[in-house]
mmCIF file of C-alpha atoms in Angstrom:
data_model
loop_
_atom_site.group_PDB
_atom_site.id
_atom_site.type_symbol
_atom_site.label_atom_id
_atom_site.label_comp_id
_atom_site.label_asym_id
_atom_site.label_seq_id
_atom_site.Cartn_x
_atom_site.Cartn_y
_atom_site.Cartn_z
ATOM 1 C CA GLY A 1 -13.255 -7.233 10.161
ATOM 2 C CA ASN A 2 -16.411 -5.286 10.603
ATOM 3 C CA GLN A 3 -17.975 -6.407 7.315
ATOM 4 C CA LEU A 4 -17.513 -2.828 6.147
ATOM 5 C CA THR A 5 -18.441 -2.585 2.470
ATOM 6 C CA ASP A 6 -16.701 -0.507 -0.156
ATOM 7 C CA LYS A 7 -19.440 2.124 -0.123
ATOM 8 C CA GLY A 8 -19.437 2.230 3.692
ATOM 9 C CA GLY A 9 -15.658 2.561 3.789
ATOM 10 C CA ALA A 10 -15.767 5.418 1.288
ATOM 11 C CA ILE A 11 -18.417 7.244 3.323
ATOM 12 C CA PHE A 12 -16.457 6.799 6.551
ATOM 13 C CA VAL A 13 -13.130 7.942 5.092
ATOM 14 C CA GLY A 14 -14.874 10.794 3.261
ATOM 15 C CA ALA A 15 -16.154 12.028 6.621
ATOM 16 C CA LEU A 16 -12.608 11.896 7.998
ATOM 17 C CA VAL A 17 -11.411 14.055 5.109
ATOM 18 C CA LYS A 18 -14.215 16.610 5.596
ATOM 19 C CA THR A 19 -13.718 16.928 9.339
ATOM 20 C CA ALA A 20 -9.915 17.098 9.071
ATOM 21 C CA VAL A 21 -9.482 14.481 11.793
ATOM 22 C CA HIS A 22 -5.880 14.235 12.932
ATOM 23 C CA LEU A 23 -5.540 10.453 12.872
ATOM 24 C CA ARG A 24 -2.184 8.807 13.346
ATOM 25 C CA TYR A 25 -3.368 5.230 12.797
ATOM 26 C CA LEU A 26 -6.109 3.830 10.536
ATOM 27 C CA ASN A 27 -6.936 0.132 10.179
ATOM 28 C CA PHE A 28 -9.405 -1.123 7.562
ATOM 29 C CA SER A 29 -8.140 -4.700 7.560
ATOM 30 C CA ARG A 30 -10.331 -7.730 6.921
ATOM 31 C CA ASN A 31 -13.342 -5.923 5.480
ATOM 32 C CA LYS A 32 -14.975 -5.800 2.074
ATOM 33 C CA THR A 33 -13.611 -2.472 0.947
ATOM 34 C CA GLY A 34 -12.304 -1.766 -2.528
ATOM 35 C CA PHE A 35 -11.958 0.884 -5.195
ATOM 36 C CA LEU A 36 -14.291 3.499 -3.659
ATOM 37 C CA THR A 37 -12.640 3.240 -0.252
ATOM 38 C CA CYS A 38 -9.157 3.466 -1.778
ATOM 39 C CA LYS A 39 -10.183 6.548 -3.735
ATOM 40 C CA ALA A 40 -11.326 8.152 -0.460
ATOM 41 C CA VAL A 41 -8.157 7.057 1.348
ATOM 42 C CA CYS A 42 -6.145 8.636 -1.457
ATOM 43 C CA ALA A 43 -7.917 11.947 -0.738
ATOM 44 C CA LEU A 44 -7.204 11.501 2.981
ATOM 45 C CA LEU A 45 -3.523 10.850 2.324
ATOM 46 C CA ARG A 46 -3.305 13.935 0.137
ATOM 47 C CA CYS A 47 -4.477 16.190 2.971
ATOM 48 C CA SER A 48 -3.238 14.377 6.092
ATOM 49 C CA SER A 49 -0.186 15.617 7.908
ATOM 50 C CA THR A 50 -0.572 13.200 10.827
ATOM 51 C CA LEU A 51 -1.425 9.700 9.505
ATOM 52 C CA LYS A 52 1.621 7.511 10.166
ATOM 53 C CA GLU A 53 0.151 3.997 9.876
ATOM 54 C CA LEU A 54 -2.345 2.629 7.373
ATOM 55 C CA HIS A 55 -3.496 -0.990 7.426
ATOM 56 C CA ILE A 56 -5.763 -2.225 4.638
ATOM 57 C CA ALA A 57 -4.874 -5.905 4.718
ATOM 58 C CA GLY A 58 -7.200 -8.692 3.632
ATOM 59 C CA ASN A 59 -9.625 -6.721 1.503
ATOM 60 C CA ALA A 60 -8.897 -8.310 -1.902
ATOM 61 C CA LEU A 61 -8.539 -4.791 -3.317
ATOM 62 C CA GLY A 62 -6.905 -5.693 -6.603
ATOM 63 C CA ASP A 63 -4.644 -3.594 -8.784
ATOM 64 C CA LYS A 64 -6.978 -0.717 -9.710
ATOM 65 C CA ALA A 65 -7.835 0.103 -6.097
ATOM 66 C CA VAL A 66 -4.218 -0.251 -4.971
ATOM 67 C CA THR A 67 -3.125 2.132 -7.739
ATOM 68 C CA TYR A 68 -5.454 4.816 -6.367
ATOM 69 C CA LEU A 69 -4.137 4.226 -2.887
ATOM 70 C CA ALA A 70 -0.522 4.398 -4.093
ATOM 71 C CA GLN A 71 -1.207 7.780 -5.708
ATOM 72 C CA GLY A 72 -2.085 9.148 -2.275
ATOM 73 C CA VAL A 73 0.940 7.548 -0.648
ATOM 74 C CA ALA A 74 3.170 9.104 -3.313
ATOM 75 C CA VAL A 75 2.322 12.660 -2.229
ATOM 76 C CA ASN A 76 2.034 12.025 1.510
ATOM 77 C CA GLY A 77 5.117 13.016 3.457
ATOM 78 C CA VAL A 78 4.332 11.461 6.847
ATOM 79 C CA LEU A 79 3.035 7.906 6.309
ATOM 80 C CA GLN A 80 5.578 5.465 7.694
ATOM 81 C CA LYS A 81 3.818 2.098 7.725
ATOM 82 C CA LEU A 82 1.636 0.621 4.977
ATOM 83 C CA ASP A 83 0.102 -2.855 5.142
ATOM 84 C CA LEU A 84 -1.354 -4.093 1.843
ATOM 85 C CA SER A 85 -1.059 -7.806 2.576
ATOM 86 C CA SER A 86 -3.682 -10.242 1.220
ATOM 87 C CA ASN A 87 -5.126 -7.888 -1.360
ATOM 88 C CA ARG A 88 -4.778 -9.817 -4.633
ATOM 89 C CA ILE A 89 -2.150 -7.431 -5.930
ATOM 90 C CA THR A 90 -0.744 -8.892 -9.155
ATOM 91 C CA THR A 91 2.319 -8.154 -11.235
ATOM 92 C CA ALA A 92 0.555 -5.105 -12.723
ATOM 93 C CA GLY A 93 -0.084 -3.847 -9.210
ATOM 94 C CA GLY A 94 3.558 -4.354 -8.269
ATOM 95 C CA ILE A 95 4.605 -2.245 -11.244
ATOM 96 C CA SER A 96 2.068 0.452 -10.348
ATOM 97 C CA LEU A 97 3.239 0.482 -6.731
ATOM 98 C CA ASN A 98 6.819 1.022 -7.899
ATOM 99 C CA ASN A 99 5.765 3.919 -10.116
ATOM 100 C CA HIS A 100 4.000 5.704 -7.260
ATOM 101 C CA LEU A 101 5.832 4.677 -4.095
ATOM 102 C CA LYS A 102 9.208 5.741 -5.440
ATOM 103 C CA LEU A 103 8.021 9.331 -4.959
ATOM 104 C CA ASN A 104 7.419 8.811 -1.230
ATOM 105 C CA LYS A 105 10.289 9.547 1.153
ATOM 106 C CA SER A 106 8.616 8.796 4.505
ATOM 107 C CA LEU A 107 7.626 5.113 4.176
ATOM 108 C CA THR A 108 9.769 2.908 6.421
ATOM 109 C CA ASN A 109 7.637 -0.266 6.650
ATOM 110 C CA LEU A 110 5.837 -1.948 3.738
ATOM 111 C CA ASN A 111 3.904 -5.219 3.883
ATOM 112 C CA LEU A 112 3.021 -6.791 0.529
ATOM 113 C CA SER A 113 2.804 -10.391 1.748
ATOM 114 C CA TRP A 114 0.154 -12.865 0.568
ATOM 115 C CA ASN A 115 -0.405 -11.228 -2.809
ATOM 116 C CA LEU A 116 0.038 -12.431 -6.383
ATOM 117 C CA ILE A 117 3.108 -10.438 -7.386
ATOM 118 C CA ARG A 118 5.229 -12.444 -9.819
ATOM 119 C CA GLY A 119 8.397 -11.994 -11.916
ATOM 120 C CA THR A 120 8.235 -8.519 -13.463
ATOM 121 C CA GLY A 121 6.172 -7.210 -10.553
ATOM 122 C CA ALA A 122 8.905 -8.374 -8.195
ATOM 123 C CA ALA A 123 11.450 -6.708 -10.466
ATOM 124 C CA ALA A 124 9.485 -3.449 -10.181
ATOM 125 C CA ILE A 125 9.446 -3.770 -6.388
ATOM 126 C CA ALA A 126 13.197 -4.418 -6.556
ATOM 127 C CA LYS A 127 13.615 -1.202 -8.515
ATOM 128 C CA TYR A 128 11.703 0.612 -5.769
ATOM 129 C CA LEU A 129 14.019 -0.933 -3.168
ATOM 130 C CA SER A 130 17.099 0.306 -4.963
ATOM 131 C CA LEU A 131 15.734 3.886 -4.938
ATOM 132 C CA ASN A 132 14.316 3.979 -1.410
ATOM 133 C CA LEU A 133 16.883 4.648 1.277
ATOM 134 C CA HIS A 134 14.287 5.049 4.040
ATOM 135 C CA LEU A 135 12.561 1.651 3.962
ATOM 136 C CA ARG A 136 13.544 -0.419 7.007
ATOM 137 C CA ALA A 137 11.036 -3.290 6.917
ATOM 138 C CA LEU A 138 9.653 -5.083 3.883
ATOM 139 C CA ASN A 139 7.445 -8.182 3.986
ATOM 140 C CA LEU A 140 7.148 -9.991 0.660
ATOM 141 C CA ALA A 141 6.254 -13.447 2.025
ATOM 142 C CA TRP A 142 3.904 -15.712 0.095
ATOM 143 C CA ASN A 143 4.137 -14.067 -3.294
ATOM 144 C CA GLN A 144 5.179 -16.088 -6.317
ATOM 145 C CA PHE A 145 8.339 -14.358 -7.480
ATOM 146 C CA ALA A 146 10.005 -17.378 -9.058
ATOM 147 C CA LEU A 147 13.592 -17.182 -10.260
ATOM 148 C CA GLU A 148 13.212 -13.917 -12.231
ATOM 149 C CA GLY A 149 11.734 -12.045 -9.285
ATOM 150 C CA ALA A 150 14.166 -13.474 -6.753
ATOM 151 C CA LYS A 151 17.101 -12.542 -8.986
ATOM 152 C CA ALA A 152 15.820 -8.950 -9.419
ATOM 153 C CA LEU A 153 15.288 -8.581 -5.682
ATOM 154 C CA GLY A 154 18.744 -9.931 -4.911
ATOM 155 C CA GLU A 155 20.391 -7.574 -7.380
ATOM 156 C CA ALA A 156 18.496 -4.572 -5.969
ATOM 157 C CA LEU A 157 19.524 -5.415 -2.431
ATOM 158 C CA ALA A 158 23.158 -5.848 -3.483
ATOM 159 C CA GLU A 159 23.318 -2.278 -4.855
#
């Protein structure tokens, strides 16, 4: 990490949006970014036709910030890899991700490891899995699905 703050991240990504940079890879992992940065990344995703990989791991974003980010992913048709590991995404965030990511047809690799997604959040992710025919890699390690979540995931994968 670069100790990039939320405000700094938002300024940086905002500049990328304004200059129409044709990035293919963006990594904001292990910083102190949050809601403002995710709002800016959402704007970037809405206008980018080249960004294929986005890594925002280890920022403790939380559900509100991840929801903004997911809104951008939903309308982006080129993003293939998204890493949201270690971001304190809870069950509510898992449900929100399902609601937005199910609209995306380009995502092939999703990392949600080391979050706080439990039972019904895992069930929402399972619902996403059953609808997404393009996803090829999914990392859900170190969440706390328990029996309810594991059962929902198993049923989704069996479909």
